[in-house]
Amino acid sequence: MLFALKYMARQMKKVLIFALVSIFTFTISAQTTRTDLDLSNYGVTISADKRLITVLTSLEIAGIDTQLGKRGDAFRAEVRNDFKGISPDLRQRLRLFVQQFVKRRPGISQSEAISPFVSLAYSMSPAPALDAPERSLDLPDELLEVLDYSNLVREFYKSPGTAAKIDIYYGSYEKIASDLRPSAKEMVLEVLDYLHTRPELLFFEKIKTETSVKGKKKKIETIETREFNRSFQIVPEKLAPRSTVNFLNIRDKYIAVVSPETDLSSSDVRRAYLQFVLDPLVLKNARSISSHRGEIKTLLDGRRKAGKIVSPDTVLAVSRSLVAAADAREEEFRRKNLATSQARKKIELLENEEQKKAVVAELERVSGILEDERALQLSEAYENGAVLVFYFAEKLKGIEDSGFDIATSLKDWIAELDVVPEKTRLEENKDARARALAERDKRRTTTVIETSLVTNPLTEALLRIDNDIEAKSLSKAEKDLDALLKKYPSGAARIYYSLGRVASKSAEGLEESKDVNVRLIKAKGFFEKVLDSATTSTDGELISLTYVSLGRIYEFYDQNEYAVKLYETAMMFGSVDGEGFKKAFDAKRKLIENN
């Protein structure tokens, strides 16, 4: 194995040297290839809304006292100072409306009180009109309860100087939207990479119309197909309560109102985006779902008998179940991969077999905790009406392993549905649920798992530096890695890989071709050193990822033939369920498809 590794390293060195000679025989474009993700291609926009700013600003004047983030606290002070001279009569009427609303809902928190007013904002027409919808029984109850507040909002907006202040406030959100974009991209990529799909951005609705024919009593019926654009809007709002996401689904528009400090990749926004992606897939299978209506209804009846208020809509039950299952499984999948990656890094640096076995045992312990937590999440969703959540969780495990697009799999899942096993799911997961509750109580958080996977000093240092690399603190990362190389020569392969990542990332965003070439040559050198310093005990996953990194350098310079060879080599070293294998497989497939 070691001989083969060294031989391949030497051969790849020859290829690299030849390719670099070829690279410098022509001038590449001064513009580097942009790898930035365009969120609009995935239905996502990030922007503030004047209606919402107006409504929440009026609530501040009414004396609402929600817990805000750092930016929110500063903005609250600004708002209250700007409007300290507002008409005392208007201030009193705003305050009285909010007080009466809260009084009708004993026990409601200030943050919960905001929710109906957010719905009101999105029911109104754009500023300056701010017209409210006509009162109708079709409107949600919570919206009907605050609908009359719209009159006060219009009066507030038309008061002297208010419109100009709202415009200024609106302009201040541009920087916040920019700050949220990285975590939005991470969220979108994680969700779609897990589901192996793309969101459907068009919605087609067939509408029956009748037209009268002159001289005839009978009307002619026609079917029209209308097209709607689907969108997922993330709305940053400084006056939104901290750690709270207000989610609205208005026909084909999905809206998530968030505090500026929200990490979108690990918040309820992710679950809302899952719903945005999965809803149209469920609706496409509505006819197949209807054939199971009676069976699903028995499960829903069981929840009602248990005292839960659940909708009798079977399509909604399927949608809720699928979203909840994907949310729980994707979180477990991501966190297990992280734990496994950390374990691999630590094992690579250990020589004692007993220590390696201890790391494996610790990984198994962490995996068990994650599995119990997933069982608890699924149980809680089941109790609240997502009665097929366990069924879909098992099916999703299949696409994690196979990489199939969920859009092509869902039809078969629904056709194969048998509700009998679903009746006993809560009992079957009782023990796992109890363990997870005990763990939650112990940790007092659902996101932190105490683990000794990263107690090795070098591994801990490398993980900290990895965070610096992701945050693009590249000078600091390079300096720290150079120091580690002197301190831990036995960990050279892993350190050289990180140095290669630093050099590669430093080339991103540069416009001068000369600067890009210098950085990529430096990266290539470090990745070669990974292969040179590899031993029989070096983790195959590290070798695999190194070849993937080299392949990407070749792709950048359109040396696609060499890139394919590198990706093929990466797959030889990487485990089929490893990150390196998957990246190499996907990269090779894309290259072949595009050429």
PDB file of C-alpha atoms in Angstrom, residues 9-210:
ATOM      1  CA  ALA A   9       2.507  10.572  -5.608  1.00  0.00           C
ATOM      2  CA  ARG A  10       5.562  10.559  -7.903  1.00  0.00           C
ATOM      3  CA  GLN A  11       3.430   9.981 -10.992  1.00  0.00           C
ATOM      4  CA  MET A  12       1.028  12.746 -10.032  1.00  0.00           C
ATOM      5  CA  LYS A  13       3.992  15.040  -9.458  1.00  0.00           C
ATOM      6  CA  LYS A  14       5.064  14.451 -13.064  1.00  0.00           C
ATOM      7  CA  VAL A  15       1.570  15.237 -14.246  1.00  0.00           C
ATOM      8  CA  LEU A  16       1.462  18.401 -12.133  1.00  0.00           C
ATOM      9  CA  ILE A  17       4.823  19.651 -13.378  1.00  0.00           C
ATOM     10  CA  PHE A  18       3.834  19.017 -17.024  1.00  0.00           C
ATOM     11  CA  ALA A  19       0.503  20.725 -16.551  1.00  0.00           C
ATOM     12  CA  LEU A  20       2.045  23.772 -14.907  1.00  0.00           C
ATOM     13  CA  VAL A  21       4.431  24.153 -17.818  1.00  0.00           C
ATOM     14  CA  SER A  22       1.370  24.095 -20.082  1.00  0.00           C
ATOM     15  CA  ILE A  23      -0.463  26.538 -17.867  1.00  0.00           C
ATOM     16  CA  PHE A  24       2.191  29.218 -18.196  1.00  0.00           C
ATOM     17  CA  THR A  25       2.424  28.987 -21.999  1.00  0.00           C
ATOM     18  CA  PHE A  26      -0.727  31.075 -22.277  1.00  0.00           C
ATOM     19  CA  THR A  27      -2.243  34.005 -20.423  1.00  0.00           C
ATOM     20  CA  ILE A  28      -5.340  33.314 -18.424  1.00  0.00           C
ATOM     21  CA  SER A  29      -8.142  35.853 -18.018  1.00  0.00           C
ATOM     22  CA  ALA A  30      -7.638  38.485 -15.361  1.00  0.00           C
ATOM     23  CA  GLN A  31     -11.032  37.582 -13.946  1.00  0.00           C
ATOM     24  CA  THR A  32     -11.145  34.507 -11.751  1.00  0.00           C
ATOM     25  CA  THR A  33     -14.036  32.098 -12.097  1.00  0.00           C
ATOM     26  CA  ARG A  34     -16.750  33.080  -9.616  1.00  0.00           C
ATOM     27  CA  THR A  35     -17.858  30.263  -7.366  1.00  0.00           C
ATOM     28  CA  ASP A  36     -20.269  32.498  -5.430  1.00  0.00           C
ATOM     29  CA  LEU A  37     -23.693  30.950  -4.978  1.00  0.00           C
ATOM     30  CA  ASP A  38     -26.533  32.993  -6.468  1.00  0.00           C
ATOM     31  CA  LEU A  39     -29.331  32.548  -3.937  1.00  0.00           C
ATOM     32  CA  SER A  40     -31.962  33.723  -6.414  1.00  0.00           C
ATOM     33  CA  ASN A  41     -31.358  30.557  -8.439  1.00  0.00           C
ATOM     34  CA  TYR A  42     -32.699  28.659  -5.432  1.00  0.00           C
ATOM     35  CA  GLY A  43     -35.677  30.935  -4.824  1.00  0.00           C
ATOM     36  CA  VAL A  44     -34.068  32.818  -1.933  1.00  0.00           C
ATOM     37  CA  THR A  45     -33.948  36.586  -1.420  1.00  0.00           C
ATOM     38  CA  ILE A  46     -32.816  38.572   1.622  1.00  0.00           C
ATOM     39  CA  SER A  47     -34.442  41.959   2.010  1.00  0.00           C
ATOM     40  CA  ALA A  48     -36.246  44.130   4.516  1.00  0.00           C
ATOM     41  CA  ASP A  49     -39.900  45.152   4.110  1.00  0.00           C
ATOM     42  CA  LYS A  50     -41.197  48.692   4.677  1.00  0.00           C
ATOM     43  CA  ARG A  51     -44.588  47.412   5.805  1.00  0.00           C
ATOM     44  CA  LEU A  52     -43.008  45.328   8.540  1.00  0.00           C
ATOM     45  CA  ILE A  53     -40.654  48.139   9.607  1.00  0.00           C
ATOM     46  CA  THR A  54     -43.646  50.475   9.855  1.00  0.00           C
ATOM     47  CA  VAL A  55     -45.774  48.082  11.908  1.00  0.00           C
ATOM     48  CA  LEU A  56     -42.974  47.114  14.321  1.00  0.00           C
ATOM     49  CA  THR A  57     -41.886  50.744  14.710  1.00  0.00           C
ATOM     50  CA  SER A  58     -45.465  51.614  15.692  1.00  0.00           C
ATOM     51  CA  LEU A  59     -45.380  48.814  18.273  1.00  0.00           C
ATOM     52  CA  GLU A  60     -42.214  50.309  19.775  1.00  0.00           C
ATOM     53  CA  ILE A  61     -44.073  53.602  20.173  1.00  0.00           C
ATOM     54  CA  ALA A  62     -46.921  51.614  21.765  1.00  0.00           C
ATOM     55  CA  GLY A  63     -44.457  50.414  24.399  1.00  0.00           C
ATOM     56  CA  ILE A  64     -43.927  46.793  23.361  1.00  0.00           C
ATOM     57  CA  ASP A  65     -40.906  45.413  25.224  1.00  0.00           C
ATOM     58  CA  THR A  66     -39.487  42.363  23.435  1.00  0.00           C
ATOM     59  CA  GLN A  67     -35.973  40.984  23.973  1.00  0.00           C
ATOM     60  CA  LEU A  68     -33.891  42.159  21.021  1.00  0.00           C
ATOM     61  CA  GLY A  69     -30.401  41.471  19.768  1.00  0.00           C
ATOM     62  CA  LYS A  70     -27.492  43.924  19.999  1.00  0.00           C
ATOM     63  CA  ARG A  71     -28.450  45.738  16.805  1.00  0.00           C
ATOM     64  CA  GLY A  72     -32.087  45.717  17.862  1.00  0.00           C
ATOM     65  CA  ASP A  73     -31.360  47.400  21.191  1.00  0.00           C
ATOM     66  CA  ALA A  74     -29.453  50.195  19.460  1.00  0.00           C
ATOM     67  CA  PHE A  75     -32.211  50.593  16.875  1.00  0.00           C
ATOM     68  CA  ARG A  76     -34.908  50.657  19.579  1.00  0.00           C
ATOM     69  CA  ALA A  77     -33.150  53.598  21.237  1.00  0.00           C
ATOM     70  CA  GLU A  78     -32.945  55.363  17.872  1.00  0.00           C
ATOM     71  CA  VAL A  79     -36.647  54.796  17.126  1.00  0.00           C
ATOM     72  CA  ARG A  80     -37.838  55.987  20.502  1.00  0.00           C
ATOM     73  CA  ASN A  81     -35.690  59.077  20.244  1.00  0.00           C
ATOM     74  CA  ASP A  82     -36.888  59.823  16.683  1.00  0.00           C
ATOM     75  CA  PHE A  83     -40.544  59.601  17.672  1.00  0.00           C
ATOM     76  CA  LYS A  84     -40.485  61.161  21.135  1.00  0.00           C
ATOM     77  CA  GLY A  85     -42.383  64.130  19.694  1.00  0.00           C
ATOM     78  CA  ILE A  86     -45.192  62.105  18.085  1.00  0.00           C
ATOM     79  CA  SER A  87     -48.787  63.106  18.780  1.00  0.00           C
ATOM     80  CA  PRO A  88     -49.622  62.070  22.370  1.00  0.00           C
ATOM     81  CA  ASP A  89     -53.136  61.121  21.233  1.00  0.00           C
ATOM     82  CA  LEU A  90     -51.821  58.732  18.555  1.00  0.00           C
ATOM     83  CA  ARG A  91     -49.269  57.256  20.974  1.00  0.00           C
ATOM     84  CA  GLN A  92     -52.042  56.636  23.517  1.00  0.00           C
ATOM     85  CA  ARG A  93     -54.302  54.904  20.966  1.00  0.00           C
ATOM     86  CA  LEU A  94     -51.449  52.690  19.774  1.00  0.00           C
ATOM     87  CA  ARG A  95     -50.610  51.783  23.362  1.00  0.00           C
ATOM     88  CA  LEU A  96     -54.256  51.106  24.283  1.00  0.00           C
ATOM     89  CA  PHE A  97     -54.775  48.750  21.307  1.00  0.00           C
ATOM     90  CA  VAL A  98     -51.718  46.677  22.188  1.00  0.00           C
ATOM     91  CA  GLN A  99     -52.574  46.544  25.893  1.00  0.00           C
ATOM     92  CA  GLN A 100     -56.114  45.328  25.154  1.00  0.00           C
ATOM     93  CA  PHE A 101     -54.797  42.706  22.738  1.00  0.00           C
ATOM     94  CA  VAL A 102     -52.346  41.347  25.341  1.00  0.00           C
ATOM     95  CA  LYS A 103     -55.053  41.424  28.023  1.00  0.00           C
ATOM     96  CA  ARG A 104     -57.276  39.157  25.893  1.00  0.00           C
ATOM     97  CA  ARG A 105     -54.450  36.611  25.795  1.00  0.00           C
ATOM     98  CA  PRO A 106     -53.398  35.970  29.406  1.00  0.00           C
ATOM     99  CA  GLY A 107     -49.971  34.404  29.727  1.00  0.00           C
ATOM    100  CA  ILE A 108     -48.772  35.497  26.278  1.00  0.00           C
ATOM    101  CA  SER A 109     -45.181  36.756  26.148  1.00  0.00           C
ATOM    102  CA  GLN A 110     -44.197  40.026  24.507  1.00  0.00           C
ATOM    103  CA  SER A 111     -42.383  38.059  21.782  1.00  0.00           C
ATOM    104  CA  GLU A 112     -45.467  35.903  21.086  1.00  0.00           C
ATOM    105  CA  ALA A 113     -47.611  39.036  20.949  1.00  0.00           C
ATOM    106  CA  ILE A 114     -45.593  40.236  17.932  1.00  0.00           C
ATOM    107  CA  SER A 115     -46.615  37.327  15.683  1.00  0.00           C
ATOM    108  CA  PRO A 116     -50.168  38.481  14.691  1.00  0.00           C
ATOM    109  CA  PHE A 117     -48.841  41.959  13.912  1.00  0.00           C
ATOM    110  CA  VAL A 118     -46.223  40.432  11.587  1.00  0.00           C
ATOM    111  CA  SER A 119     -49.070  38.667   9.759  1.00  0.00           C
ATOM    112  CA  LEU A 120     -50.928  41.989   9.619  1.00  0.00           C
ATOM    113  CA  ALA A 121     -47.930  43.700   8.003  1.00  0.00           C
ATOM    114  CA  TYR A 122     -47.855  41.134   5.204  1.00  0.00           C
ATOM    115  CA  SER A 123     -51.598  41.345   4.639  1.00  0.00           C
ATOM    116  CA  MET A 124     -51.335  45.071   3.891  1.00  0.00           C
ATOM    117  CA  SER A 125     -50.554  46.622   0.513  1.00  0.00           C
ATOM    118  CA  PRO A 126     -47.135  48.257  -0.025  1.00  0.00           C
ATOM    119  CA  ALA A 127     -46.405  51.706   1.384  1.00  0.00           C
ATOM    120  CA  PRO A 128     -47.592  54.407   1.108  1.00  0.00           C
ATOM    121  CA  ALA A 129     -51.147  53.010   0.739  1.00  0.00           C
ATOM    122  CA  LEU A 130     -50.860  50.287   3.411  1.00  0.00           C
ATOM    123  CA  ASP A 131     -54.386  49.098   2.685  1.00  0.00           C
ATOM    124  CA  ALA A 132     -55.621  46.184   4.773  1.00  0.00           C
ATOM    125  CA  PRO A 133     -57.644  43.272   3.363  1.00  0.00           C
ATOM    126  CA  GLU A 134     -61.397  43.298   3.753  1.00  0.00           C
ATOM    127  CA  ARG A 135     -62.622  41.582   6.875  1.00  0.00           C
ATOM    128  CA  SER A 136     -63.581  38.013   5.977  1.00  0.00           C
ATOM    129  CA  LEU A 137     -64.030  34.676   7.720  1.00  0.00           C
ATOM    130  CA  ASP A 138     -61.394  33.322   5.341  1.00  0.00           C
ATOM    131  CA  LEU A 139     -58.710  35.321   7.176  1.00  0.00           C
ATOM    132  CA  PRO A 140     -56.823  33.594  10.025  1.00  0.00           C
ATOM    133  CA  ASP A 141     -58.265  34.212  13.492  1.00  0.00           C
ATOM    134  CA  GLU A 142     -55.109  35.857  14.837  1.00  0.00           C
ATOM    135  CA  LEU A 143     -55.070  38.282  11.889  1.00  0.00           C
ATOM    136  CA  LEU A 144     -58.751  39.155  12.373  1.00  0.00           C
ATOM    137  CA  GLU A 145     -57.995  39.965  15.998  1.00  0.00           C
ATOM    138  CA  VAL A 146     -55.521  42.737  15.061  1.00  0.00           C
ATOM    139  CA  LEU A 147     -56.955  43.800  11.700  1.00  0.00           C
ATOM    140  CA  ASP A 148     -58.260  47.138  13.015  1.00  0.00           C
ATOM    141  CA  TYR A 149     -54.711  48.068  14.039  1.00  0.00           C
ATOM    142  CA  SER A 150     -54.099  48.703  10.322  1.00  0.00           C
ATOM    143  CA  ASN A 151     -56.032  51.990  10.642  1.00  0.00           C
ATOM    144  CA  LEU A 152     -53.602  53.163  13.307  1.00  0.00           C
ATOM    145  CA  VAL A 153     -50.625  52.039  11.203  1.00  0.00           C
ATOM    146  CA  ARG A 154     -51.811  54.139   8.236  1.00  0.00           C
ATOM    147  CA  GLU A 155     -52.375  57.136  10.486  1.00  0.00           C
ATOM    148  CA  PHE A 156     -48.905  56.676  11.969  1.00  0.00           C
ATOM    149  CA  TYR A 157     -47.256  56.406   8.526  1.00  0.00           C
ATOM    150  CA  LYS A 158     -48.995  59.580   7.308  1.00  0.00           C
ATOM    151  CA  SER A 159     -48.015  61.602  10.375  1.00  0.00           C
ATOM    152  CA  PRO A 160     -45.406  64.335   9.687  1.00  0.00           C
ATOM    153  CA  GLY A 161     -41.905  63.003   9.001  1.00  0.00           C
ATOM    154  CA  THR A 162     -42.720  59.319   9.496  1.00  0.00           C
ATOM    155  CA  ALA A 163     -42.463  58.191   5.848  1.00  0.00           C
ATOM    156  CA  ALA A 164     -39.024  59.821   5.519  1.00  0.00           C
ATOM    157  CA  LYS A 165     -37.785  58.106   8.702  1.00  0.00           C
ATOM    158  CA  ILE A 166     -39.081  54.715   7.504  1.00  0.00           C
ATOM    159  CA  ASP A 167     -37.161  55.208   4.241  1.00  0.00           C
ATOM    160  CA  ILE A 168     -33.971  55.884   6.212  1.00  0.00           C
ATOM    161  CA  TYR A 169     -34.555  52.826   8.376  1.00  0.00           C
ATOM    162  CA  TYR A 170     -35.153  50.701   5.292  1.00  0.00           C
ATOM    163  CA  GLY A 171     -31.826  51.810   3.783  1.00  0.00           C
ATOM    164  CA  SER A 172     -29.973  50.752   6.932  1.00  0.00           C
ATOM    165  CA  TYR A 173     -30.880  47.096   6.333  1.00  0.00           C
ATOM    166  CA  GLU A 174     -28.651  46.644   3.280  1.00  0.00           C
ATOM    167  CA  LYS A 175     -25.591  45.834   5.423  1.00  0.00           C
ATOM    168  CA  ILE A 176     -27.605  43.390   7.544  1.00  0.00           C
ATOM    169  CA  ALA A 177     -28.783  41.535   4.432  1.00  0.00           C
ATOM    170  CA  SER A 178     -25.163  41.268   3.308  1.00  0.00           C
ATOM    171  CA  ASP A 179     -24.134  39.891   6.716  1.00  0.00           C
ATOM    172  CA  LEU A 180     -26.842  37.208   6.591  1.00  0.00           C
ATOM    173  CA  ARG A 181     -25.953  36.035   3.099  1.00  0.00           C
ATOM    174  CA  PRO A 182     -23.103  33.608   4.049  1.00  0.00           C
ATOM    175  CA  SER A 183     -25.216  31.650   6.535  1.00  0.00           C
ATOM    176  CA  ALA A 184     -28.131  31.676   4.054  1.00  0.00           C
ATOM    177  CA  LYS A 185     -25.877  30.105   1.437  1.00  0.00           C
ATOM    178  CA  GLU A 186     -24.679  27.509   3.919  1.00  0.00           C
ATOM    179  CA  MET A 187     -28.272  26.665   4.833  1.00  0.00           C
ATOM    180  CA  VAL A 188     -29.373  26.319   1.203  1.00  0.00           C
ATOM    181  CA  LEU A 189     -26.408  24.152   0.257  1.00  0.00           C
ATOM    182  CA  GLU A 190     -26.813  21.881   3.282  1.00  0.00           C
ATOM    183  CA  VAL A 191     -30.543  21.367   2.688  1.00  0.00           C
ATOM    184  CA  LEU A 192     -30.275  20.740  -1.045  1.00  0.00           C
ATOM    185  CA  ASP A 193     -27.158  18.615  -0.739  1.00  0.00           C
ATOM    186  CA  TYR A 194     -28.969  16.425   1.778  1.00  0.00           C
ATOM    187  CA  LEU A 195     -32.132  16.091  -0.333  1.00  0.00           C
ATOM    188  CA  HIS A 196     -30.130  15.781  -3.588  1.00  0.00           C
ATOM    189  CA  THR A 197     -32.616  18.071  -5.338  1.00  0.00           C
ATOM    190  CA  ARG A 198     -33.327  21.619  -6.462  1.00  0.00           C
ATOM    191  CA  PRO A 199     -36.354  23.673  -5.419  1.00  0.00           C
ATOM    192  CA  GLU A 200     -39.201  24.125  -7.879  1.00  0.00           C
ATOM    193  CA  LEU A 201     -39.534  27.854  -8.519  1.00  0.00           C
ATOM    194  CA  LEU A 202     -42.645  27.748 -10.712  1.00  0.00           C
ATOM    195  CA  PHE A 203     -46.129  26.781  -9.624  1.00  0.00           C
ATOM    196  CA  PHE A 204     -48.775  25.866 -12.208  1.00  0.00           C
ATOM    197  CA  GLU A 205     -52.453  26.016 -11.341  1.00  0.00           C
ATOM    198  CA  LYS A 206     -55.310  24.854 -13.534  1.00  0.00           C
ATOM    199  CA  ILE A 207     -58.341  27.132 -13.259  1.00  0.00           C
ATOM    200  CA  LYS A 208     -61.789  26.419 -14.695  1.00  0.00           C
ATOM    201  CA  THR A 209     -63.421  29.450 -16.363  1.00  0.00           C
ATOM    202  CA  GLU A 210     -66.815  29.980 -17.987  1.00  0.00           C
TER     203      GLU A 210
END
